[in-house]
Short mmCIF file of N, CA and C in Angstrom, two decimals:
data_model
loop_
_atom_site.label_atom_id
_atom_site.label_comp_id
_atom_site.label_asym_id
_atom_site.label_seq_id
_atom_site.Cartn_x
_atom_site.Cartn_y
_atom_site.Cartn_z
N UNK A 1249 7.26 -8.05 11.86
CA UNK A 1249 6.07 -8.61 11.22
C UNK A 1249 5.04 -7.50 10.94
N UNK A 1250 4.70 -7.21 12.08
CA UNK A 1250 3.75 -6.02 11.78
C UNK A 1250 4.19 -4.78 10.81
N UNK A 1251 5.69 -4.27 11.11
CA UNK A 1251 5.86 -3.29 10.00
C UNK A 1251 5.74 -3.63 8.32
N UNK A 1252 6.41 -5.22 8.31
CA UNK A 1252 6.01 -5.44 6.40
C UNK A 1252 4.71 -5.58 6.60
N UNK A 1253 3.75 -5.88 7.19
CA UNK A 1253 2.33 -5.70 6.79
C UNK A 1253 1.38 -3.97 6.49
N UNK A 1254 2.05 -3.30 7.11
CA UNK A 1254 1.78 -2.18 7.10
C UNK A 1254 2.80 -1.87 5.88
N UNK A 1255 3.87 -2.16 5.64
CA UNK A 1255 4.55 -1.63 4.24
C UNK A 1255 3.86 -2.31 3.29
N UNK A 1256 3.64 -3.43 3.62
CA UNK A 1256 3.10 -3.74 1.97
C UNK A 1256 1.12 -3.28 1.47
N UNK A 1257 0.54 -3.05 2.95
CA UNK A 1257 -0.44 -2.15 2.56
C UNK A 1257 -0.30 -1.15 2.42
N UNK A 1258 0.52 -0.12 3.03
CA UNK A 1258 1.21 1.04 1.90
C UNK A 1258 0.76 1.12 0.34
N UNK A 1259 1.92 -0.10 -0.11
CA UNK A 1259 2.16 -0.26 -1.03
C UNK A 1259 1.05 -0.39 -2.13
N UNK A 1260 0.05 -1.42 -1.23
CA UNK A 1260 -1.21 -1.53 -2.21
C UNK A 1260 -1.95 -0.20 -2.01
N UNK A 1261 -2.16 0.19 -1.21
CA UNK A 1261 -3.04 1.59 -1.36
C UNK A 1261 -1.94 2.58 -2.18
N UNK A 1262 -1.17 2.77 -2.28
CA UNK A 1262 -0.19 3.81 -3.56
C UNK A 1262 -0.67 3.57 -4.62
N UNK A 1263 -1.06 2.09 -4.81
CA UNK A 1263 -1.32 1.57 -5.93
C UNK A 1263 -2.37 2.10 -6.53
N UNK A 1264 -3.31 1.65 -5.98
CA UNK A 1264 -5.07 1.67 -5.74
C UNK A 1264 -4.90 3.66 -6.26
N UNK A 1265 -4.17 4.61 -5.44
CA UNK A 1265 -4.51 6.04 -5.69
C UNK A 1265 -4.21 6.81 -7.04
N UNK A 1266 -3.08 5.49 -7.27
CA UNK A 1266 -2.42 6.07 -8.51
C UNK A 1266 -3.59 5.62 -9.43
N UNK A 1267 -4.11 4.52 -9.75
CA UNK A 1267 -4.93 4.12 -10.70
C UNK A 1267 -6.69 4.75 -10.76
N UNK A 1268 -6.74 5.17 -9.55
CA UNK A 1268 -7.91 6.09 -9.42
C UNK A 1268 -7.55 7.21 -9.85
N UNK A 1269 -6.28 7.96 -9.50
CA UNK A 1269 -5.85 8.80 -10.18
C UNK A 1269 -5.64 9.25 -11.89
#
């Protein structure tokens, strides 16, 4: 449980850097 929560905020912050990027 705890690891897909931490993968899928990963995921949104990759997101978030790329588009600031």
């Amino acid at each position: 449980m705890t690891k897909s929560l931490d993968n899928s905020r990963a995921k949104e912050e990759s997101k978030d850097d790329k588009i600031l990027a």
